[in-house]
Tab-separated table of C-alpha atoms in Angstrom:
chain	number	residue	atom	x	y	z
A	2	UNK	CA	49.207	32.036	-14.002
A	3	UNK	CA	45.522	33.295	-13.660
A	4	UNK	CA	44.250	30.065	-14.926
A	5	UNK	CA	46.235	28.049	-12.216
A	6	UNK	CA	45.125	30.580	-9.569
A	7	UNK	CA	41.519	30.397	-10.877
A	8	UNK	CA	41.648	26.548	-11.322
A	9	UNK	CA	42.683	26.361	-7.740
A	10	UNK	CA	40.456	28.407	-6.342
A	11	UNK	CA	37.887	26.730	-8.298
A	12	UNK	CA	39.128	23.045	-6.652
A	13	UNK	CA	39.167	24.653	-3.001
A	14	UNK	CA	35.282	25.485	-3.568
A	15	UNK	CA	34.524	21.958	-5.138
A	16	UNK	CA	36.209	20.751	-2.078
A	17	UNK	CA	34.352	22.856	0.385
A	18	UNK	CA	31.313	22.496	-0.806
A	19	UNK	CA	31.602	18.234	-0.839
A	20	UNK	CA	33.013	18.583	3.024
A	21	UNK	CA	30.067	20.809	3.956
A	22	UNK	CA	27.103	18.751	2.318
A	23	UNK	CA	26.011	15.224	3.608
A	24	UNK	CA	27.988	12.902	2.430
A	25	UNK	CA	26.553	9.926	1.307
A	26	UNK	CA	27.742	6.425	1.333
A	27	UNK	CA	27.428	4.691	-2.145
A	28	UNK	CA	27.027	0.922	-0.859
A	29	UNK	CA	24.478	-1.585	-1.047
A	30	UNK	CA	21.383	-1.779	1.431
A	31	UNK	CA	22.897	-4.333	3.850
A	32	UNK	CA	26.306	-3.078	3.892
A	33	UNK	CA	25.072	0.196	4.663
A	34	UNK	CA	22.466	-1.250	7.845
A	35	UNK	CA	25.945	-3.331	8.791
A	36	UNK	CA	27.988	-0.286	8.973
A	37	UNK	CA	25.401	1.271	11.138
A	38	UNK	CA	25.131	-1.515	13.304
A	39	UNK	CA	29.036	-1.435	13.456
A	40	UNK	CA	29.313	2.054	14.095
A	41	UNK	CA	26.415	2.376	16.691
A	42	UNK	CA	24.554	4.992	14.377
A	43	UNK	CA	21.218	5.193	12.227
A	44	UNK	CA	20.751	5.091	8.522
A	45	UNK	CA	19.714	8.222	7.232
A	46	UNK	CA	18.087	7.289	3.402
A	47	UNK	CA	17.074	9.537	1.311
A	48	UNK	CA	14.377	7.950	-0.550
A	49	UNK	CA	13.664	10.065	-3.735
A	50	UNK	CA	12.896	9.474	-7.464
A	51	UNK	CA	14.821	11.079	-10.301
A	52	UNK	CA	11.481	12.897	-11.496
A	53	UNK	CA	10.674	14.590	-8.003
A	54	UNK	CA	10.518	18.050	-7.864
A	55	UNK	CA	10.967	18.441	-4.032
A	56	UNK	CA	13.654	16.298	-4.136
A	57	UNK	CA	15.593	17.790	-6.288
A	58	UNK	CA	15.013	21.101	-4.401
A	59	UNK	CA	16.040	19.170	-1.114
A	60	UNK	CA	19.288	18.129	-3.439
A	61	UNK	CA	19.992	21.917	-4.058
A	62	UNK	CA	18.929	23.287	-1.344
A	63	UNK	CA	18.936	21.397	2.231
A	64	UNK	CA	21.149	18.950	1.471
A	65	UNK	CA	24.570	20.941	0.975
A	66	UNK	CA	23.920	23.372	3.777
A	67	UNK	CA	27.189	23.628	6.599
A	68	UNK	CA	25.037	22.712	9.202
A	69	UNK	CA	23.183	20.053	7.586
A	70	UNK	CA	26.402	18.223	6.394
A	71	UNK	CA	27.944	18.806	10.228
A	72	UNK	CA	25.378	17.171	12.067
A	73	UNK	CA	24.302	13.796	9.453
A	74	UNK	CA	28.058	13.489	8.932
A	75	UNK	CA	28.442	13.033	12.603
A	76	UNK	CA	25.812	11.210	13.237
A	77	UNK	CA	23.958	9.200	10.827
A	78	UNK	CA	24.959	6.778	7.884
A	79	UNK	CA	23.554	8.480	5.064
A	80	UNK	CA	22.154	7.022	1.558
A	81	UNK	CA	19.942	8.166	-0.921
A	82	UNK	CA	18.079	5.570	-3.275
A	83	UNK	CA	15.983	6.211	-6.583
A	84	UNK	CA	13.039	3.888	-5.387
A	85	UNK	CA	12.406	3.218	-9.139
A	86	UNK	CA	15.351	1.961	-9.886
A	87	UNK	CA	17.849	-1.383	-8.804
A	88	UNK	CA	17.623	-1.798	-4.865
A	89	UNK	CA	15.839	1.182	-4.387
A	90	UNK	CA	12.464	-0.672	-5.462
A	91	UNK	CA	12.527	-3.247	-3.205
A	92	UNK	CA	13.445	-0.866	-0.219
A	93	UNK	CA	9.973	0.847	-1.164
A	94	UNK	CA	8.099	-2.426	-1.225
A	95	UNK	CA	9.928	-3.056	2.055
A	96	UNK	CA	8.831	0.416	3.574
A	97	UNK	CA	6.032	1.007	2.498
A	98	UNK	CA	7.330	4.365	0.081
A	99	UNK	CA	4.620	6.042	-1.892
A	100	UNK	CA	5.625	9.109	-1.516
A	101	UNK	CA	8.637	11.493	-2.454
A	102	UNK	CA	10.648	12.683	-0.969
A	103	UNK	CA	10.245	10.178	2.050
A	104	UNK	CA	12.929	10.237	4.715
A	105	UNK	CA	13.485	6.985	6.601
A	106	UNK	CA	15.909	6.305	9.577
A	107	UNK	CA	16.937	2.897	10.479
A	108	UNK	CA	18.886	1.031	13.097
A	109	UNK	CA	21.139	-1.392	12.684
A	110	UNK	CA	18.817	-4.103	12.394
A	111	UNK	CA	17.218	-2.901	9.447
A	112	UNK	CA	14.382	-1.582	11.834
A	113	UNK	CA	12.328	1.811	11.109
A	114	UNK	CA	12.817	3.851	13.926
A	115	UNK	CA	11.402	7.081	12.065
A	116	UNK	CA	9.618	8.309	8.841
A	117	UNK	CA	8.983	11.901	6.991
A	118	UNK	CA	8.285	13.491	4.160
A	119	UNK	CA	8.132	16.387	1.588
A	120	UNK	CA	10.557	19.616	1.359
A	121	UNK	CA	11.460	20.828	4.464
A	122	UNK	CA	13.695	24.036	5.236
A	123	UNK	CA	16.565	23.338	6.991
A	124	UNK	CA	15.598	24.207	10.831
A	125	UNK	CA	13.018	22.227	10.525
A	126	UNK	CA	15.481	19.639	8.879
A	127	UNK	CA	17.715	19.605	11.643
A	128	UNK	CA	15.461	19.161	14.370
A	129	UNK	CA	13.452	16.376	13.187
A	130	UNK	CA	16.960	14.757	12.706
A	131	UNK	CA	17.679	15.644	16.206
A	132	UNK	CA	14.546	14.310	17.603
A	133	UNK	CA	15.382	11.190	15.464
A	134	UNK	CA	18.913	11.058	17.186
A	135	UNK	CA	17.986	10.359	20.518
A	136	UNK	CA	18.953	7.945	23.267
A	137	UNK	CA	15.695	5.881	22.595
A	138	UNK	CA	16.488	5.157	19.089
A	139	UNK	CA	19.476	3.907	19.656
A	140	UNK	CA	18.610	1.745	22.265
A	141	UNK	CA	18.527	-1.700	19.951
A	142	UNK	CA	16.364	-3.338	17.693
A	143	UNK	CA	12.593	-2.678	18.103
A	144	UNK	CA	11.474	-6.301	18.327
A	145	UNK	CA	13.541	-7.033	20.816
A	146	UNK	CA	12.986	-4.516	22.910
A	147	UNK	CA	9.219	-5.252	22.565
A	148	UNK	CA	9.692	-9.213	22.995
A	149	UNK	CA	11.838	-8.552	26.562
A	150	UNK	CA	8.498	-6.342	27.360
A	151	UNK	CA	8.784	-2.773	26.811
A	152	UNK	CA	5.718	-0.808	27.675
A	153	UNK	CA	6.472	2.856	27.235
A	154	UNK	CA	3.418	4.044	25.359
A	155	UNK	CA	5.382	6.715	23.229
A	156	UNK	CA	7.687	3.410	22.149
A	157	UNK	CA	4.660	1.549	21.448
A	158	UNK	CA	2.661	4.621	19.686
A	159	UNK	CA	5.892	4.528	17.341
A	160	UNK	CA	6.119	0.688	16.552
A	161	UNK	CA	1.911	1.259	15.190
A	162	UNK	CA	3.026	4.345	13.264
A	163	UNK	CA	6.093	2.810	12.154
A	164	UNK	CA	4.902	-0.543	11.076
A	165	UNK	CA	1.298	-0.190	9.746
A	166	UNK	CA	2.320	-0.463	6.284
A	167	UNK	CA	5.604	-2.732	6.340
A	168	UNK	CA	5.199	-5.420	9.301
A	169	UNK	CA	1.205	-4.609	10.166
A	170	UNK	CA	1.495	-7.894	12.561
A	171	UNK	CA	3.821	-6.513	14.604
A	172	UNK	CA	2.444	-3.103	14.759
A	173	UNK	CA	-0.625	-4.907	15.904
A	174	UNK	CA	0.465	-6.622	18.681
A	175	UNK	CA	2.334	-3.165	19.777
A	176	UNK	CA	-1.528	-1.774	20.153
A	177	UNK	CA	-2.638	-4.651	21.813
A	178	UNK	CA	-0.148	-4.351	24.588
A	179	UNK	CA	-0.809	0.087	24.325
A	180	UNK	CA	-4.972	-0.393	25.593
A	181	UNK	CA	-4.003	-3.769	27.433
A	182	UNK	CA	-1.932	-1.409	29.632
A	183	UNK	CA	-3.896	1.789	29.434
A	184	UNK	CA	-6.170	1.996	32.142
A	185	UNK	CA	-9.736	2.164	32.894
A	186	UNK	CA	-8.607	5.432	34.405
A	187	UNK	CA	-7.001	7.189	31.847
A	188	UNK	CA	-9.450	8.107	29.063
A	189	UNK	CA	-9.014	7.398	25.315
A	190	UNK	CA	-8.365	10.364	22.817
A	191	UNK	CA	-9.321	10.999	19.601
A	192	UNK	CA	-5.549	9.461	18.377
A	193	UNK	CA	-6.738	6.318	20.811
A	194	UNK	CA	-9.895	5.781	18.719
A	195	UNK	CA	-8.291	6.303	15.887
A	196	UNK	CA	-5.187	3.703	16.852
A	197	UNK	CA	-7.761	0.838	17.865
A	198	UNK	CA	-9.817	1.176	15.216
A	199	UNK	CA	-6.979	1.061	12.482
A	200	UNK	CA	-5.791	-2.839	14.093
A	201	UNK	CA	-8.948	-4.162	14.774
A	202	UNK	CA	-9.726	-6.839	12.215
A	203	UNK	CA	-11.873	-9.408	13.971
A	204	UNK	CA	-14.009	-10.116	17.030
A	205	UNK	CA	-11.390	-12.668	17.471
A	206	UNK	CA	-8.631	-9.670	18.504
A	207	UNK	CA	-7.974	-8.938	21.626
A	208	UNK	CA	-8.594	-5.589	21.195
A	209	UNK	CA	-12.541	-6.232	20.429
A	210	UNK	CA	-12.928	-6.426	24.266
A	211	UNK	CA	-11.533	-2.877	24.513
A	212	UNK	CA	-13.824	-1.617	21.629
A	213	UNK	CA	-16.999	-3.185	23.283
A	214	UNK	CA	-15.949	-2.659	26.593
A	215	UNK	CA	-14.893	0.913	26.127
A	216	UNK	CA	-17.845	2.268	24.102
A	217	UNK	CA	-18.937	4.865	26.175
A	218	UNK	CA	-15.365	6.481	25.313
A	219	UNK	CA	-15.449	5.619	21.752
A	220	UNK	CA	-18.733	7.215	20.942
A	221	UNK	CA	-17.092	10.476	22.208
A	222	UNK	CA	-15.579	10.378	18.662
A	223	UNK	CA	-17.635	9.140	16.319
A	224	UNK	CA	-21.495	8.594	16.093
A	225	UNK	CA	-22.456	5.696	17.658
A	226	UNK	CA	-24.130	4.639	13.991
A	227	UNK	CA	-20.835	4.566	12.672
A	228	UNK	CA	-19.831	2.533	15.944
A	229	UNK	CA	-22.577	0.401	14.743
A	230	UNK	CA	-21.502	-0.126	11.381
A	231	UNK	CA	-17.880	-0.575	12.566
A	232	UNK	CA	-19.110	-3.490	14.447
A	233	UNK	CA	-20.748	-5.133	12.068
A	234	UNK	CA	-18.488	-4.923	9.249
A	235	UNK	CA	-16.083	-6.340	11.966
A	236	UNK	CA	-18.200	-9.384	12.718
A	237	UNK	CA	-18.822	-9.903	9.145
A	238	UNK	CA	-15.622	-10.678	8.313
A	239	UNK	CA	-15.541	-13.438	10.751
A	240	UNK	CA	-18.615	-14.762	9.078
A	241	UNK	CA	-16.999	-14.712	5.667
A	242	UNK	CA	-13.908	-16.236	7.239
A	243	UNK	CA	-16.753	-19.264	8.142
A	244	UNK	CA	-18.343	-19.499	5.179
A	245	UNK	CA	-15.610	-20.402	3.374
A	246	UNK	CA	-15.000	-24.633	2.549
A	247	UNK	CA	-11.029	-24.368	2.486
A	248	UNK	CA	-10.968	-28.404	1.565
A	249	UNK	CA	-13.197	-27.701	-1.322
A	250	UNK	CA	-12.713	-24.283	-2.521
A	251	UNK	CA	-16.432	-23.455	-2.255
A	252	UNK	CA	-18.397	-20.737	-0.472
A	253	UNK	CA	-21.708	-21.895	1.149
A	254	UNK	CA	-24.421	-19.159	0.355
A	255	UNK	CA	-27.058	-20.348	3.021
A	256	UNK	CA	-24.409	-20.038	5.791
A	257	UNK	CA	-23.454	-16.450	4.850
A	258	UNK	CA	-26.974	-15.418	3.854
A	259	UNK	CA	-28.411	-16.530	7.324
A	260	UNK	CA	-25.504	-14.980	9.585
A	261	UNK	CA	-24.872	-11.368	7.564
A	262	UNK	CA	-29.048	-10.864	6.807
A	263	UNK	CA	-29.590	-9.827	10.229
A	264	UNK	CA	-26.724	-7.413	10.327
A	265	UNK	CA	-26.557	-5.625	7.239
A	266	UNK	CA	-30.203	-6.416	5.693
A	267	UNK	CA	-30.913	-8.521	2.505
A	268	UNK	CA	-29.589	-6.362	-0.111
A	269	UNK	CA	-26.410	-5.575	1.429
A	270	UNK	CA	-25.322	-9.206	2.363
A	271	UNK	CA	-26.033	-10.599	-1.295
A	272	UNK	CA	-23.621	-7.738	-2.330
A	273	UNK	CA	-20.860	-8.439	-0.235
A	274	UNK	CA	-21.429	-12.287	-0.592
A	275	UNK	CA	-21.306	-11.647	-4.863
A	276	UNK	CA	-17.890	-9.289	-4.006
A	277	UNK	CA	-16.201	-11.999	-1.979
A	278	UNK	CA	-16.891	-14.949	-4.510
A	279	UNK	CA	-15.875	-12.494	-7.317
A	280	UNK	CA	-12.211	-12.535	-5.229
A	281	UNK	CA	-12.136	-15.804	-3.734
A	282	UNK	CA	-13.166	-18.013	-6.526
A	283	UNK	CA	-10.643	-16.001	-8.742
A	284	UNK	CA	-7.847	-16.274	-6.406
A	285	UNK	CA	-8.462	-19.883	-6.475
A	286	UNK	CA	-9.157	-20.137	-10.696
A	287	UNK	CA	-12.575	-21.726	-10.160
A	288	UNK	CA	-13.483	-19.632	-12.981
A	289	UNK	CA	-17.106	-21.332	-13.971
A	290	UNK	CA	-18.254	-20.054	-9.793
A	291	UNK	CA	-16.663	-16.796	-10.578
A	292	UNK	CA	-18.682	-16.292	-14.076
A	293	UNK	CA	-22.059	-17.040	-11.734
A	294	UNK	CA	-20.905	-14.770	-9.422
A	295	UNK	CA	-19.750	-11.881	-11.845
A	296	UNK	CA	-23.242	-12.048	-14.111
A	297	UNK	CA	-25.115	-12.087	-11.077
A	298	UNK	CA	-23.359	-9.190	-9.269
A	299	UNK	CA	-23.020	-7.087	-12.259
A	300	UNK	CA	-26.376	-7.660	-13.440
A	301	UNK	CA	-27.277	-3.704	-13.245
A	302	UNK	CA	-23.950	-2.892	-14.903
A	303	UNK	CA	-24.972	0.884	-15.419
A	304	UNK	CA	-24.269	1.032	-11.203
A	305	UNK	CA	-20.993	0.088	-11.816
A	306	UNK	CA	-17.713	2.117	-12.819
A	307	UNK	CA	-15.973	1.282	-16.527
A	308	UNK	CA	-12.611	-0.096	-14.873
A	309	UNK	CA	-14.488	-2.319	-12.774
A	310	UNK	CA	-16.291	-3.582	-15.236
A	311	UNK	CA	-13.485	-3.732	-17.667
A	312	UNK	CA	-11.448	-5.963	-14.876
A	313	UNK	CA	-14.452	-8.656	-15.009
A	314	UNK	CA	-14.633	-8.432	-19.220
A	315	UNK	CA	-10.763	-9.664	-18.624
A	316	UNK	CA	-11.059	-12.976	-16.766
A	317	UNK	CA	-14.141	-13.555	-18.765
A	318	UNK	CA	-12.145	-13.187	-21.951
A	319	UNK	CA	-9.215	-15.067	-20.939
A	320	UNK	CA	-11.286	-18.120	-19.071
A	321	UNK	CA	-14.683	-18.423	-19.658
A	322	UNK	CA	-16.423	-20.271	-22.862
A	323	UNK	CA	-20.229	-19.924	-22.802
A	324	UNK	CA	-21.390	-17.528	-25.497
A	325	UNK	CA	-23.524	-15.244	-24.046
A	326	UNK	CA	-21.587	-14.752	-20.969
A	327	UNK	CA	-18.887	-13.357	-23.634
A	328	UNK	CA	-21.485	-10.794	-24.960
A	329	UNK	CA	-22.062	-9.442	-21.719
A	330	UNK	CA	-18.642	-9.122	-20.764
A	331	UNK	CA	-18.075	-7.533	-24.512
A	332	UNK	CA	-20.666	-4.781	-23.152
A	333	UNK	CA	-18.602	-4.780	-20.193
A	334	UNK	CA	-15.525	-3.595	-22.209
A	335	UNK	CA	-17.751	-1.121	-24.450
A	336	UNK	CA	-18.484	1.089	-22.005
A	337	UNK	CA	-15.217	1.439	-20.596
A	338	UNK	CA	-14.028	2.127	-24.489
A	339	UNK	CA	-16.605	4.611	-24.392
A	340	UNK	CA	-15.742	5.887	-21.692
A	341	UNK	CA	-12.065	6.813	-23.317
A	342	UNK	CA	-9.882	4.306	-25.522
A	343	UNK	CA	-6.630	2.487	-23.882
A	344	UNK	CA	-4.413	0.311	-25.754
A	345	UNK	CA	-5.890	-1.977	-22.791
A	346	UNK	CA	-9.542	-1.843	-22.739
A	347	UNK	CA	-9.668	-2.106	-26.890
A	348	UNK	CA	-7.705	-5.053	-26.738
A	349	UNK	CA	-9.930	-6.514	-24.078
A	350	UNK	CA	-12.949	-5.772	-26.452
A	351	UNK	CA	-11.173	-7.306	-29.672
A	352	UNK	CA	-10.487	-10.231	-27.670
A	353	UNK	CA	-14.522	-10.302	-26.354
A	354	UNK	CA	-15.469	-9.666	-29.881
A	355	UNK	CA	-13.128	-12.954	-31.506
A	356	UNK	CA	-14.286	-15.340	-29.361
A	357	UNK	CA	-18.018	-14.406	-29.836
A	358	UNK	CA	-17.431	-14.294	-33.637
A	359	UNK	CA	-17.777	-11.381	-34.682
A	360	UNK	CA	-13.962	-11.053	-36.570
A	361	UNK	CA	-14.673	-7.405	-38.411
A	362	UNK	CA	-15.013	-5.405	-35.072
A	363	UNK	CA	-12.325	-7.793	-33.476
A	364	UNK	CA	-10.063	-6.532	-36.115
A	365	UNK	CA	-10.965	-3.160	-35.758
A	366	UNK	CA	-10.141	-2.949	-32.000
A	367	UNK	CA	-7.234	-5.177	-32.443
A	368	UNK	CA	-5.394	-2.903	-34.422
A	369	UNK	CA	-6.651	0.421	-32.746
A	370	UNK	CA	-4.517	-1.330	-29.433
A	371	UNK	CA	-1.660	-1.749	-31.381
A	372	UNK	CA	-1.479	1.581	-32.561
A	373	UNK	CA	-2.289	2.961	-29.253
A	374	UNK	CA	0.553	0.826	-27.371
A	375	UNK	CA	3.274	1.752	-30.195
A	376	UNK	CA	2.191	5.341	-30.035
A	377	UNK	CA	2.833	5.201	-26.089
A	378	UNK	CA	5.649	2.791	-26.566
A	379	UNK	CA	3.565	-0.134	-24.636
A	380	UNK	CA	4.320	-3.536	-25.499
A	381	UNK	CA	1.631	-4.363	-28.764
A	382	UNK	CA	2.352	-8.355	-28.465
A	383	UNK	CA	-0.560	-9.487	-27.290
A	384	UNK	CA	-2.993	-7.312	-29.986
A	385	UNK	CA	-0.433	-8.411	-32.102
A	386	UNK	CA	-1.206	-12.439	-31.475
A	387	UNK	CA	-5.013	-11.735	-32.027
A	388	UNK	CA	-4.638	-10.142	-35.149
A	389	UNK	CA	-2.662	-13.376	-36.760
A	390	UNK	CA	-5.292	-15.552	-34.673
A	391	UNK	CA	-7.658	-12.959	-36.890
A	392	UNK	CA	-6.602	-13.369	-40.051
């Protein structure tokens, strides 16, 4: 009879505790934004990972509290996703989630309406969900309350904060229409500066007026040799964007050299015009431009850090043929090996050291990666491959 009793007793916790907690809803992604369109409410999602210490406090602790449960029960759709794992990886690419815990809260539309993170206590839980649960939020989807014209600057302030990371278009155009409307009157703050600087890409934007126009302001801020800089590195880009030949994949030198010299200075234009060939040429595989670029660029390699260097030794090893462009990429690789062994980097150097010849040290490193990647439980198939090619 005292087991019964106890068992019951027992079950009436179990079931007490699950009604006071938030429940969440175990469904995919878009049946879960559907329901909340459905039912007029926001998605709360959890977004954690199974390793996260804060999470699991926020589990324990936050999660299961009366008045936690009450209030998301009521009012939100809630979900929690392990952004490492299944769907939960592609809502992180989606949302830009680095960090963990991270809190999101969508509408119906799939839309961030709010964002938060770390361990929080649970007043302070409450109220940001309150704040979150207001009138506003619900008041449709973002873009189209933006595309019929909306100009509150608090709704526009949240679309840039919002979006920065996940639609960075759309957050743009949200400044652009925040300083188009702010007025000469009003003058900027520190988050102003801050907001304009972040979405202003090119002299092309319309936000450049507002940044030349509204210097004065600006300067409040920030020294006006930073300003300076700013402004330059601003109207370089748009003389990179013309130096490129998109019909044939080249990058003219003389056009670059003459438009970024008087800006930067000599020394800092033939850096920047060695870094964007090293990307451009190869994003576009025109791997004998991008061995000119990388021997020129990296001609000092002691100024440069291992990894970098390492990244370089890599395309050279995997695309490019003339011999003594292979020994300098094998020194490449060295010094990130000396710098501290990777089943990566040896296999880089093995690879550098086979195709200039020299099999004994190719060996060597071959099979120091392939211990090094079954030690760590890394894939060995491509150290592997050299060491038949080896033999």
């Amino acid at each position: 009879m005292k087991k019964i009793i106890s068992g019951l007793l027992l079950f009436s916790a179990i079931t007490a505790f699950a009604q006071e907690a938030i429940k969440f809803e175990e469904l995919p992604f878009k049946d879960l934004i559907a329901k909340a369109k459905k039912e007029k409410k926001i998605v709360f999602l959890d977004a954690y990972a199974s390793w996260c210490g804060p999470c699991k406090m926020m589990e324990r602790n936050v999660f299961t509290q009366k008045s936690v449960g009450d209030y998301f029960n009521a009012n939100f759709v809630n979900a929690r996703f392990d952004m490492e794992k299944g769907e939960g990886r592609d809502i992180a690419a989606k949302y830009g989630v680095r960090s963990y815990p991270t809190y999101l809260f969508l509408n119906g539309d799939g839309e961030l309406v709010s964002q938060n993170f770390g361990y929080m206590e649970e007043s302070m839980f409450l109220t940001m969900a309150q704040d979150v649960n207001s009138p506003n939020n619900k008041k449709g989807s973002l873009k189209e309350r933006f595309a019929k014209g909306e100009k509150d600057s608090d709704f526009l302030i949240n679309i840039m904060k919002l979006n920065s990371s996940s639609d960075f278009n759309f957050a743009k155009q949200a400044s652009e229409r925040y300083f188009e409307n702010k007025k000469a009157t009003e003058e900027f703050s520190k988050d102003d500066v801050g907001l304009l600087l972040f979405f202003l890409k090119s002299t092309e934007d319309k936000n450049y007026k507002v940044f030349t126009d509204r210097k004065a302001e600006i300067i409040k801020f920030l020294p006006e040799e930073t300003y300076k800089e700013f402004d330059n590195q601003i109207k370089l880009g748009k003389i990179v964007e013309q130096s490129i030949d998109q019909q044939n994949k080249k990058i003219n030198d003389d056009y670059f050299m003459k438009n970024a010299e008087p800006l930067v200075g000599k020394h800092d234009a033939e850096v920047k015009l060695n870094q964007m060939k090293l990307g451009y040429y190869e994003q576009n595989s025109n791997f004998p431009e991008y061995e000119k670029a990388a021997l020129a660029y990296y001609r000092n390699s002691e100024a440069f850090e291992p990894n970098e260097l390492l990244k370089a030794a890599w395309v050279f090893a995997e695309h490019v043929k003339t011999p003594s462009s292979l020994k300098k990429a094998a020194e490449w690789a060295e010094k990130s090996v000396m710098r501290g062994e990777s089943s990566e980097n040896t296999y880089i150097l093995a690879k550098l050291y086979f195709l200039i010849g020299n099999k004994e040290m190719a060996k060597t490193y071959a099979e120091m990666s392939k211990n090094m990647a079954t030690q760590a439980q890394k894939d060995s198939t491509l150290a592997d491959e050299l060491l038949k090619q080896i033999k």
